[in-house]
Amino acid sequence: MEHKKVALAIIQALGEDNFVAIAHCATRLRLVLKDSSTIDQAALDSHDDIKGTFETNGQYQIIIGPGDVNKVCAEMVQLTGIEEATTEELKNVATKGKKQNPIMALAKVLSDIFVPLIPALVAGGLLMAINNVLTSPGLFGPLSVVQMFPAITDFASIINLLASAPFAFLPILVGFSATKRFGGNGYLGAAMAMTMVMPDLVNGYGVANAIAEGTMPYWNIFGLEVAQAGYQGSVLPVLAVSYILANLEQFFHRHIPKVLDFTFTPMLAIILTGFLTFTLVGPVMRTFSDGLTDSLVWLYQTTGAVGLGVFGTFYSTIVITGLHQSFPAIETTLLAEIAKTGGSFIFPVAAMANIAQGAATFAVLLITKDEKQKSLASSAGISAMLGITEPAIFGVNLKLKYPFIFGMVGAGISSIFIGLFHVLAVSMGPAGVIGFISISAVKVPSFLICAAISFAVAFGLTLVYGKKQMTLLSKPEVEQTVATTTEGAVEVGTEIVASPVSGQFVDLKTVNDPVFSSEMMGKGVAIIPESNEVYAPVDGTLSVVYETKHAYGIVTEQGAEILIHIGIDTVNLAGQHFTTNKQSGDVVKKGDLLGTFDVAAIKEAGYDSTVMMIVTNTNQYSEVNPVTEGSLANGATVIKMKK
């Protein structure tokens, strides 16, 4: 790569006087621009050395790749005369002077609280879906599976037990996560939430009946009658309680002498929060929560198919803003009150929108002649069909505009049918083609029909319209350049790549970073680490060791270029919680210790610790295949590559 030429091309495409700040991480340039509407996006998309672009949180990011991005950044700094910033400084510049939208701020808070809970809720939701299949009559005949085969009754009972646990004790999960998010001790939050679901209290699901029947027991506290009501299945009361607990804890930390702080702060925070919970905050928030649930049910029942059609049409635009991250809080409320709500109308609509965007992306795959775009469309389309749409939306559909619009049309039409068929989710799950497992058993056929409508409309409209734009998508001049570049590429051999860390293997396409999940950087694997050491996965030379110690680049003797990236956005930690004894140019053997990283501290700082390992010159291989799954130790074979 000729770094100066790449830098000049980027400056020309963005505008010489359009830069506010410049920085880079392990794989991409991170820029703050004066006006992003003036960018020559076509020039960037057609450049061979630029793997992709996207805009987020006030930053325009250009994916270059490890070992080159720092050199391109240095050339840009020299050419523009703007001093290079750190990623933290860049983040501050991007948000400086911008008034925070209160709705976006609330969405961010809810996202921070509920996203970590999704694995537990999805696990419980999918098990609940299995239980529904086993126990629902009318699905495979007039009798349920359990009634037809009584021998599996106890098996179904255990499934139901496992499925119910995350929802029965939901306040504990929410209490831990919310208190931690508000700056308090998560374990204190869990302890406070435990008091709200104690068996000594009237179960939260039976509070209304107990009050109506006059059987509710009360505490007499200095003449004040306090209901002994539980909060099973509650969300909003626990959020309010967690906020109060965290702030009380912080208050006592500031005002109690350090020698007494450890002993008395937890006790004082819990006892004050406890009294407030049962006397004031809990009852008020329960009333508010019931009102919110009733309002959502009323909205769904009143607007029906029309309302869902509008919601489905604009769901993908909501994804762009990030507001969809707050939906798990609403869905959890709907599912917790399923006897009243019947289930969640949000999930099936989200599934229709995701399927439609994936279908539009697959249409682009068939239309385009651009190999770079074709490769991205194939992986992004599959990801969208499974419920992760960011790579499809940001990497393909929004750039071309019309696939995104036709995806909206497909989602809107199919969501109307969701309303007409009264399709509701009875559990949480993946909002995509396999989302039928979370739908009420008797409505699964209706869900699948709606999914087919969503796919057919979005795919058909995009394909028909897109064929008229063939000349714009073909880019013959780009193909010629690519062919010339490939012809001169260094021949590389077949290689085996080991895991750099021990942990749980996950599909790269599921990680929460569109650059990696869309495979813009190349194919590879992702691992949720279970230890704090990172080892060399191959014999080779360290082409780059980043100052922030969160990423390594290795080139093998046969020419494979391997990137190890520890965590998502961990460049912002500026090396904190990372150590390394290696430097660029060092020769390493497979299994050599490259460095360490504190998994717990990274998570505590609010960052995803997932380790990504990418073959950045994937295009020089005919095959780059992950060869394992589940739990693995460092040194285990995870990738095989063939010429």
XYZ file of C-alpha atoms in Angstrom:
643
model
C 0.000 0.000 0.000
C 1.242 3.473 -0.895
C 0.213 5.254 2.270
C 0.671 8.793 1.004
C -1.490 8.116 -2.059
C -4.213 6.615 0.132
C -4.060 9.624 2.463
C -4.302 12.021 -0.495
C -7.287 10.092 -1.884
C -9.078 10.266 1.470
C -8.379 13.977 1.864
C -9.633 14.628 -1.652
C -12.827 12.618 -1.030
C -13.543 14.253 2.330
C -12.442 17.801 1.515
C -9.139 19.401 2.462
C -10.742 21.965 4.799
C -13.320 19.567 6.236
C -11.264 18.102 9.113
C -11.750 18.943 12.777
C -9.792 16.095 14.388
C -7.906 12.984 13.260
C -7.117 9.793 15.186
C -6.844 6.060 14.553
C -7.269 2.746 16.326
C -5.954 -0.675 15.344
C -7.972 -0.964 12.147
C -9.600 2.332 11.178
C -9.221 6.067 10.879
C -11.503 7.958 13.227
C -12.322 11.456 11.999
C -14.441 14.367 13.138
C -15.574 16.393 10.123
C -17.159 19.809 9.728
C -19.720 18.560 7.211
C -20.172 14.881 6.353
C -22.745 15.674 3.645
C -20.001 16.829 1.256
C -18.132 13.503 1.238
C -17.453 11.878 -2.132
C -18.639 8.477 -0.918
C -18.328 6.854 -4.353
C -14.604 7.628 -4.444
C -14.063 6.008 -1.043
C -16.201 2.960 -1.883
C -14.284 2.327 -5.110
C -10.801 2.656 -3.590
C -8.993 -0.697 -3.412
C -7.179 0.040 -0.138
C -10.287 1.203 1.751
C -12.232 -1.718 3.177
C -15.324 0.228 4.239
C -16.709 3.338 5.929
C -19.431 4.232 8.389
C -20.487 7.104 10.615
C -21.354 6.804 14.289
C -21.451 9.030 17.376
C -20.193 12.066 15.463
C -17.203 10.182 14.032
C -16.608 9.245 10.410
C -14.628 5.997 10.384
C -12.633 4.596 7.470
C -11.456 0.984 7.676
C -7.855 0.632 6.423
C -6.444 -2.338 8.311
C -3.690 -3.094 10.843
C -0.134 -2.049 10.051
C -1.321 0.475 7.485
C -3.868 2.632 9.302
C -1.258 4.284 11.526
C 0.904 5.141 8.506
C -2.025 6.528 6.533
C -3.006 8.558 9.616
C 0.539 9.939 9.911
C 0.484 10.996 6.258
C -2.896 12.680 6.719
C -1.630 14.566 9.771
C 1.355 15.791 7.780
C -0.712 16.755 4.733
C -3.499 18.526 6.637
C -1.387 20.099 9.358
C -3.861 18.937 12.019
C -2.280 17.411 15.122
C -3.181 13.764 15.717
C -5.584 13.296 18.630
C -6.032 10.362 20.973
C -9.267 8.415 20.566
C -10.528 9.825 23.867
C -9.756 13.382 22.740
C -11.511 12.648 19.452
C -14.558 11.381 21.326
C -14.668 14.598 23.350
C -14.343 16.708 20.198
C -17.161 14.754 18.524
C -19.549 15.423 21.412
C -18.347 18.924 22.347
C -21.032 21.563 22.059
C -23.671 18.992 21.203
C -26.711 19.104 23.412
C -27.597 15.586 24.414
C -31.029 14.506 23.268
C -32.872 13.393 26.448
C -34.649 10.615 24.554
C -31.328 9.298 23.227
C -29.818 9.614 26.698
C -32.661 7.556 28.189
C -32.307 4.978 25.425
C -28.589 4.725 26.157
C -29.231 4.169 29.869
C -31.838 1.468 29.199
C -29.535 -0.137 26.671
C -26.657 -0.230 29.163
C -28.924 -1.893 31.720
C -30.785 -4.426 29.599
C -28.317 -5.463 26.874
C -26.147 -7.407 29.385
C -29.313 -9.243 30.504
C -30.323 -10.355 27.019
C -28.416 -13.708 27.084
C -30.268 -14.791 30.241
C -33.617 -13.555 28.931
C -33.091 -15.133 25.515
C -32.080 -18.448 27.110
C -35.208 -18.385 29.258
C -37.291 -17.222 26.302
C -36.158 -20.002 23.994
C -36.751 -22.601 26.689
C -40.202 -21.106 27.194
C -40.782 -21.492 23.456
C -39.833 -25.174 23.705
C -42.194 -25.547 26.649
C -44.971 -23.951 24.589
C -44.385 -26.427 21.776
C -44.603 -29.316 24.245
C -47.656 -28.137 26.158
C -49.815 -26.185 23.670
C -52.859 -28.065 22.333
C -53.863 -27.573 18.703
C -50.299 -27.380 17.358
C -49.885 -30.991 16.229
C -53.442 -32.091 16.902
C -56.264 -31.567 19.385
C -53.972 -32.666 22.232
C -50.601 -31.236 23.271
C -47.371 -33.229 22.837
C -47.266 -33.862 26.601
C -50.829 -35.193 26.555
C -50.056 -37.456 23.611
C -46.810 -38.695 25.198
C -47.207 -38.616 29.014
C -43.718 -40.084 29.469
C -42.158 -36.682 28.718
C -44.270 -34.809 31.302
C -41.421 -34.497 33.804
C -39.009 -33.463 31.039
C -41.403 -30.667 30.072
C -41.717 -29.709 33.739
C -37.945 -29.215 34.041
C -37.914 -27.177 30.822
C -40.662 -24.982 32.259
C -38.714 -24.548 35.506
C -35.567 -23.471 33.648
C -37.575 -21.159 31.395
C -39.435 -19.470 34.228
C -36.449 -18.713 36.479
C -35.037 -15.643 34.631
C -38.485 -14.034 34.548
C -39.576 -15.018 38.065
C -36.383 -13.461 39.468
C -36.107 -10.725 36.852
C -35.891 -7.958 39.504
C -32.619 -9.449 40.773
C -31.059 -9.351 37.312
C -32.334 -5.820 36.717
C -31.287 -4.704 40.212
C -27.698 -5.849 39.711
C -27.330 -4.364 36.230
C -29.149 -1.082 36.944
C -27.396 -0.327 40.233
C -24.054 -0.930 38.552
C -25.044 1.351 35.644
C -26.074 4.121 38.052
C -22.679 3.983 39.754
C -23.439 1.749 42.721
C -22.411 -1.724 43.817
C -24.224 -4.281 41.647
C -24.313 -6.852 44.441
C -26.075 -4.383 46.738
C -28.568 -3.839 43.926
C -29.125 -7.590 43.665
C -29.576 -7.850 47.444
C -32.154 -5.046 47.421
C -33.993 -6.702 44.537
C -34.018 -9.997 46.442
C -36.018 -8.347 49.221
C -38.580 -7.306 46.597
C -39.229 -10.948 45.603
C -38.987 -12.636 49.000
C -41.461 -15.557 49.428
C -42.736 -13.871 52.646
C -44.377 -11.205 50.472
C -47.537 -11.561 48.428
C -46.391 -12.636 44.967
C -46.295 -9.688 42.581
C -48.627 -11.429 40.136
C -51.270 -11.764 42.848
C -51.072 -8.309 44.437
C -54.071 -6.887 42.556
C -56.297 -9.821 43.570
C -55.120 -9.700 47.189
C -56.005 -6.010 47.434
C -59.366 -6.548 45.711
C -60.235 -9.474 47.994
C -59.045 -7.707 51.138
C -56.465 -10.411 51.954
C -53.345 -8.242 51.621
C -51.240 -8.341 54.830
C -49.773 -5.042 56.103
C -46.882 -3.939 58.305
C -47.664 -1.325 60.930
C -44.664 1.015 60.977
C -45.171 3.858 63.462
C -48.849 3.945 62.581
C -48.256 3.704 58.829
C -49.883 0.744 57.044
C -47.400 -0.700 54.523
C -48.517 -3.465 52.152
C -46.409 -6.621 52.139
C -46.461 -6.718 48.338
C -43.844 -8.417 46.174
C -42.535 -7.260 42.829
C -42.062 -10.453 40.824
C -41.915 -9.682 37.091
C -41.514 -5.947 37.734
C -39.131 -3.703 35.815
C -39.840 -0.014 36.445
C -40.037 -0.256 40.278
C -36.651 -1.984 40.369
C -35.104 0.640 38.078
C -36.247 3.431 40.400
C -35.094 1.564 43.502
C -31.687 0.863 41.927
C -31.238 4.544 41.098
C -32.024 5.574 44.684
C -29.768 2.866 46.144
C -26.804 3.829 43.927
C -27.115 7.517 44.822
C -27.461 6.822 48.535
C -24.396 4.594 48.404
C -22.399 7.331 46.649
C -23.619 9.887 49.212
C -22.465 7.769 52.154
C -19.139 6.999 50.474
C -18.502 10.742 50.304
C -19.560 11.603 53.843
C -18.667 8.615 56.044
C -15.022 8.401 57.226
C -13.040 5.766 55.360
C -12.463 3.650 58.473
C -16.249 3.246 58.846
C -17.261 3.411 55.187
C -16.876 -0.280 54.350
C -18.995 -1.361 57.320
C -21.793 1.196 57.485
C -22.352 2.428 53.906
C -23.954 -0.813 52.627
C -26.180 -1.133 55.696
C -27.403 2.471 55.621
C -27.981 2.398 51.865
C -29.995 -0.830 52.072
C -32.141 0.089 55.070
C -33.084 3.538 53.744
C -33.755 2.214 50.254
C -35.771 -0.660 51.730
C -38.132 1.603 53.651
C -38.540 3.909 50.647
C -39.213 0.890 48.420
C -42.155 -0.520 50.353
C -43.649 2.752 51.619
C -43.427 5.042 48.602
C -41.302 4.220 45.564
C -42.550 0.679 44.971
C -46.307 1.442 45.109
C -45.940 4.583 42.975
C -43.807 2.887 40.339
C -46.074 -0.182 40.315
C -48.996 2.121 39.478
C -46.960 3.848 36.790
C -45.803 0.493 35.382
C -49.364 -0.822 35.237
C -50.400 2.378 33.471
C -47.599 2.012 30.923
C -48.499 -1.620 30.258
C -52.181 -0.768 29.889
C -51.268 2.076 27.512
C -49.183 -0.199 25.305
C -51.945 -2.792 25.202
C -54.483 -0.061 24.382
C -52.227 1.300 21.632
C -51.845 -2.149 20.088
C -55.542 -2.992 20.351
C -56.649 0.426 19.064
C -54.278 0.946 16.128
C -54.073 -2.772 15.268
C -52.682 -3.650 11.861
C -52.357 -0.013 10.773
C -50.300 0.922 13.808
C -48.020 -2.109 13.392
C -47.632 -1.284 9.704
C -46.362 2.195 10.547
C -44.119 0.808 13.309
C -42.710 -1.848 10.979
C -42.062 0.669 8.201
C -39.936 2.868 10.430
C -38.384 0.191 12.638
C -35.116 0.146 10.673
C -34.828 3.924 10.926
C -35.180 3.512 14.678
C -32.259 1.062 14.526
C -30.147 3.773 12.880
C -30.766 6.114 15.822
C -30.022 3.371 18.362
C -33.364 3.836 20.113
C -34.187 0.168 19.516
C -31.731 -0.660 22.303
C -34.379 0.513 24.767
C -37.004 -1.933 23.453
C -35.894 -4.872 25.662
C -37.114 -2.880 28.679
C -40.563 -2.473 27.095
C -40.672 -6.069 25.846
C -39.712 -7.362 29.267
C -42.670 -5.481 30.741
C -45.043 -6.890 28.117
C -43.804 -10.445 28.683
C -43.852 -10.125 32.471
C -47.548 -9.202 32.228
C -48.341 -11.761 29.528
C -51.647 -12.736 31.152
C -52.794 -9.158 30.514
C -50.904 -8.335 27.294
C -50.927 -11.677 25.489
C -47.261 -11.183 24.637
C -45.017 -8.723 22.821
C -45.989 -7.095 19.525
C -42.524 -5.510 19.232
C -40.615 -8.740 18.572
C -42.518 -9.964 15.475
C -42.380 -6.470 13.932
C -38.621 -6.298 14.577
C -38.227 -9.709 12.943
C -40.115 -8.516 9.840
C -37.900 -5.421 9.573
C -34.698 -7.441 9.946
C -35.792 -10.026 7.375
C -36.708 -7.261 4.911
C -33.326 -5.549 5.228
C -31.591 -8.901 4.789
C -33.685 -9.660 1.697
C -32.810 -6.287 0.158
C -29.131 -6.989 0.830
C -29.372 -10.381 -0.913
C -30.916 -8.628 -3.918
C -27.874 -6.328 -4.034
C -25.693 -9.456 -3.970
C -27.321 -10.636 -7.215
C -27.307 -7.223 -8.854
C -23.863 -5.828 -8.198
C -20.745 -6.653 -10.205
C -18.488 -5.069 -7.592
C -16.695 -7.974 -5.883
C -16.059 -5.923 -2.752
C -19.735 -5.062 -2.421
C -20.779 -8.611 -3.318
C -18.632 -10.066 -0.534
C -20.010 -7.642 2.029
C -23.610 -8.185 0.906
C -23.394 -11.967 1.290
C -22.185 -11.911 4.892
C -24.313 -8.910 5.911
C -27.445 -10.476 4.411
C -27.032 -13.676 6.401
C -26.390 -11.651 9.553
C -29.580 -9.613 8.999
C -31.686 -12.728 8.446
C -30.492 -13.958 11.838
C -31.387 -10.665 13.542
C -28.219 -8.502 13.355
C -28.914 -5.805 10.756
C -26.237 -3.173 11.374
C -23.775 -4.606 8.786
C -26.553 -4.777 6.165
C -27.988 -1.354 6.949
C -24.744 0.590 7.310
C -22.521 -1.453 5.010
C -24.851 -1.968 2.030
C -28.409 -0.668 2.074
C -27.968 2.900 3.292
C -25.072 3.498 0.904
C -27.285 2.625 -2.070
C -30.416 4.118 -0.419
C -33.042 2.250 -2.479
C -32.434 -1.187 -0.844
C -33.008 0.421 2.553
C -36.221 2.087 1.364
C -37.563 -1.116 -0.195
C -36.647 -2.931 3.015
C -38.831 -0.432 4.877
C -41.667 -1.120 2.431
C -41.369 -4.893 2.892
C -41.292 -4.512 6.687
C -44.348 -2.222 6.674
C -46.497 -4.518 4.518
C -45.575 -7.669 6.433
C -46.166 -5.898 9.770
C -49.712 -5.091 8.654
C -50.274 -8.841 8.282
C -48.652 -9.379 11.703
C -51.441 -7.174 13.058
C -54.173 -8.837 11.022
C -53.085 -12.316 12.154
C -52.588 -11.105 15.780
C -49.087 -12.579 15.955
C -47.454 -12.017 19.358
C -44.208 -13.238 20.894
C -44.422 -15.131 24.149
C -40.685 -15.015 24.829
C -37.545 -13.200 23.782
C -35.343 -14.580 21.043
C -33.508 -13.831 17.795
C -35.536 -11.345 15.729
C -35.045 -12.999 12.356
C -36.067 -16.015 10.319
C -35.692 -18.358 13.292
C -37.783 -16.029 15.453
C -40.762 -18.381 15.071
C -39.502 -20.263 18.125
C -40.489 -17.264 20.266
C -43.985 -16.950 18.814
C -47.147 -18.383 20.333
C -47.298 -21.937 18.990
C -50.633 -21.555 17.213
C -49.379 -18.428 15.448
C -46.137 -19.895 14.075
C -47.636 -20.571 10.595
C -48.887 -16.973 10.450
C -45.451 -15.687 11.449
C -43.775 -17.701 8.694
C -46.267 -16.402 6.109
C -45.514 -12.820 7.194
C -41.766 -13.530 7.027
C -42.182 -14.802 3.453
C -44.125 -11.644 2.542
C -41.427 -9.450 4.077
C -38.665 -11.243 2.173
C -40.526 -11.381 -1.149
C -41.538 -7.704 -1.183
C -38.146 -6.310 -0.164
C -36.175 -8.705 -2.372
C -38.437 -8.311 -5.405
C -38.617 -4.516 -5.349
C -34.872 -4.146 -4.793
C -34.044 -6.620 -7.558
C -36.379 -5.069 -10.143
C -35.344 -1.482 -9.420
C -31.697 -2.372 -8.944
C -31.350 -3.980 -12.350
C -32.117 -0.586 -13.843
C -29.145 0.769 -11.904
C -26.724 -1.911 -13.146
C -24.473 0.564 -14.875
C -24.019 2.476 -11.612
C -23.249 -0.664 -9.638
C -21.001 -2.453 -12.094
C -17.966 -0.125 -11.893
C -15.957 -1.820 -14.678
C -13.009 0.470 -14.052
C -12.816 -0.775 -10.452
C -12.899 -4.392 -11.602
C -9.985 -3.734 -13.903
C -7.958 -2.217 -11.049
C -8.742 -5.103 -8.770
C -7.726 -7.616 -11.418
C -4.392 -5.880 -11.908
C -3.746 -5.758 -8.169
C -4.640 -9.404 -7.653
C -2.402 -10.521 -10.485
C 0.630 -9.168 -8.678
C -0.298 -10.554 -5.267
C 2.149 -12.680 -3.364
C 1.262 -16.354 -3.453
C 0.523 -17.680 -0.011
C 0.334 -21.212 1.298
C -2.111 -23.315 3.267
C -1.944 -22.553 6.978
C -3.477 -23.438 10.331
C -4.146 -20.742 12.924
C -4.481 -21.449 16.650
C -6.596 -19.711 19.250
C -4.729 -16.821 20.905
C -6.794 -17.109 24.105
C -8.840 -19.662 25.991
C -12.575 -19.131 26.133
C -15.864 -19.632 24.309
C -15.899 -19.632 20.506
C -18.551 -17.378 18.936
C -19.430 -16.564 15.336
C -17.574 -13.439 14.204
C -20.769 -12.217 12.515
C -22.466 -11.853 15.900
C -19.968 -9.460 17.541
C -21.158 -5.968 18.393
C -18.946 -4.102 15.919
C -20.022 -3.736 12.274
C -16.418 -3.577 11.045
C -15.730 -7.090 12.322
C -19.208 -8.638 12.081
C -19.614 -7.621 8.425
C -16.167 -9.107 7.661
C -14.977 -5.833 6.120
C -11.554 -6.570 7.603
C -11.627 -10.194 6.493
C -12.840 -13.549 7.794
C -11.957 -14.866 11.213
C -13.251 -15.907 14.613
C -14.350 -14.314 17.874
C -13.706 -15.691 21.351
C -15.173 -14.666 24.700
C -12.019 -14.887 26.845
C -11.860 -16.844 30.076
C -8.250 -16.025 30.931
C -6.071 -12.918 30.908
C -3.285 -14.050 28.568
C -2.972 -13.685 24.803
C -0.592 -15.978 22.889
C 0.837 -16.031 19.384
C -1.513 -18.101 17.178
C 1.155 -18.752 14.510
C 4.882 -18.551 13.865
C 5.714 -15.186 12.369
C 6.854 -11.607 12.782
C 4.953 -8.967 14.690
C 4.146 -6.400 12.029
C 2.577 -4.111 14.602
C 2.111 -3.893 18.365
C -0.148 -0.991 19.195
C 0.824 1.489 21.891
C -2.528 0.843 23.511
C -1.541 -2.867 23.733
C -5.030 -3.990 22.714
C -4.106 -5.302 19.252
C -1.329 -7.231 17.500
C -0.548 -7.804 13.840
C 1.422 -10.901 12.779
C 2.722 -11.849 9.332
C 3.648 -15.516 8.846
C 6.485 -16.775 6.643
C 3.903 -17.952 4.115
C 2.361 -14.494 3.933
C -0.788 -14.736 6.052
C -1.654 -11.476 7.797
C -3.289 -12.053 11.182
C -4.872 -9.372 13.363
C -5.628 -10.041 17.049
C -7.957 -7.388 18.474
C -8.751 -7.576 22.196
C -12.158 -6.105 23.013
C -14.428 -3.652 21.216
C -13.487 0.047 21.332
C -10.874 -0.796 23.982
C -8.517 1.602 22.230
C -10.292 4.199 24.390
C -8.684 2.641 27.476
C -5.309 3.967 26.223
C -3.457 0.858 27.390
C -5.052 0.668 30.826
C -5.618 -2.975 31.911
C -3.214 -4.230 29.165
C 0.449 -5.263 29.309
C 2.906 -6.435 26.649
C 6.605 -7.262 26.481
C 6.641 -7.396 22.676
C 7.299 -4.776 20.061
C 6.954 -4.466 16.307
C 9.533 -6.549 14.460
C 9.831 -9.265 17.102
C 9.851 -12.839 15.798
C 7.420 -15.080 17.681
C 6.631 -18.761 17.775
C 3.160 -20.235 18.100
C 2.288 -20.284 21.815
C 4.593 -17.421 22.832
C 3.004 -15.074 25.363
C 2.283 -11.774 23.641
C 0.777 -9.954 26.597
C -1.940 -9.865 29.213
C -5.259 -8.081 29.685
C -7.556 -7.820 32.689
C -10.899 -9.218 31.487
C -12.770 -8.240 34.661
C -11.413 -4.681 34.656
C -12.255 -4.218 30.969
C -15.841 -5.318 31.616
C -16.015 -3.132 34.728
C -14.988 -0.159 32.565
C -18.008 -0.873 30.356
C -16.279 -2.491 27.381
C -16.936 -5.760 25.571
C -13.898 -8.009 26.118
C -14.499 -10.302 23.110
C -11.264 -11.148 21.284
C -11.416 -11.045 17.481
C -8.818 -12.747 15.273
C -8.997 -11.786 11.593
C -7.161 -12.940 8.479
C -6.857 -9.483 6.927
C -5.634 -10.773 3.551
C -8.577 -13.173 3.231
C -8.896 -12.343 -0.480
C -5.602 -14.153 -1.150
C -7.133 -17.465 -0.045
C -9.754 -19.638 -1.663
C -10.941 -20.769 1.776
C -10.731 -19.291 5.289
C -12.786 -21.513 7.565
C -13.378 -21.635 11.343
C -12.967 -25.243 12.429
C -14.232 -25.323 15.991
C -17.019 -24.263 18.309
C -17.830 -24.200 21.996
C -15.162 -24.082 24.681
C -11.523 -24.060 23.611
C -8.051 -23.655 25.054
C -5.371 -21.362 23.742
C -3.390 -23.189 21.071
C -6.410 -25.110 19.760
C -6.856 -24.931 15.982
C -9.566 -22.403 15.112
C -8.911 -21.459 11.461
C -7.765 -23.420 8.414
C -6.844 -21.591 5.220
C -6.300 -22.880 1.688
C -4.898 -21.170 -1.371
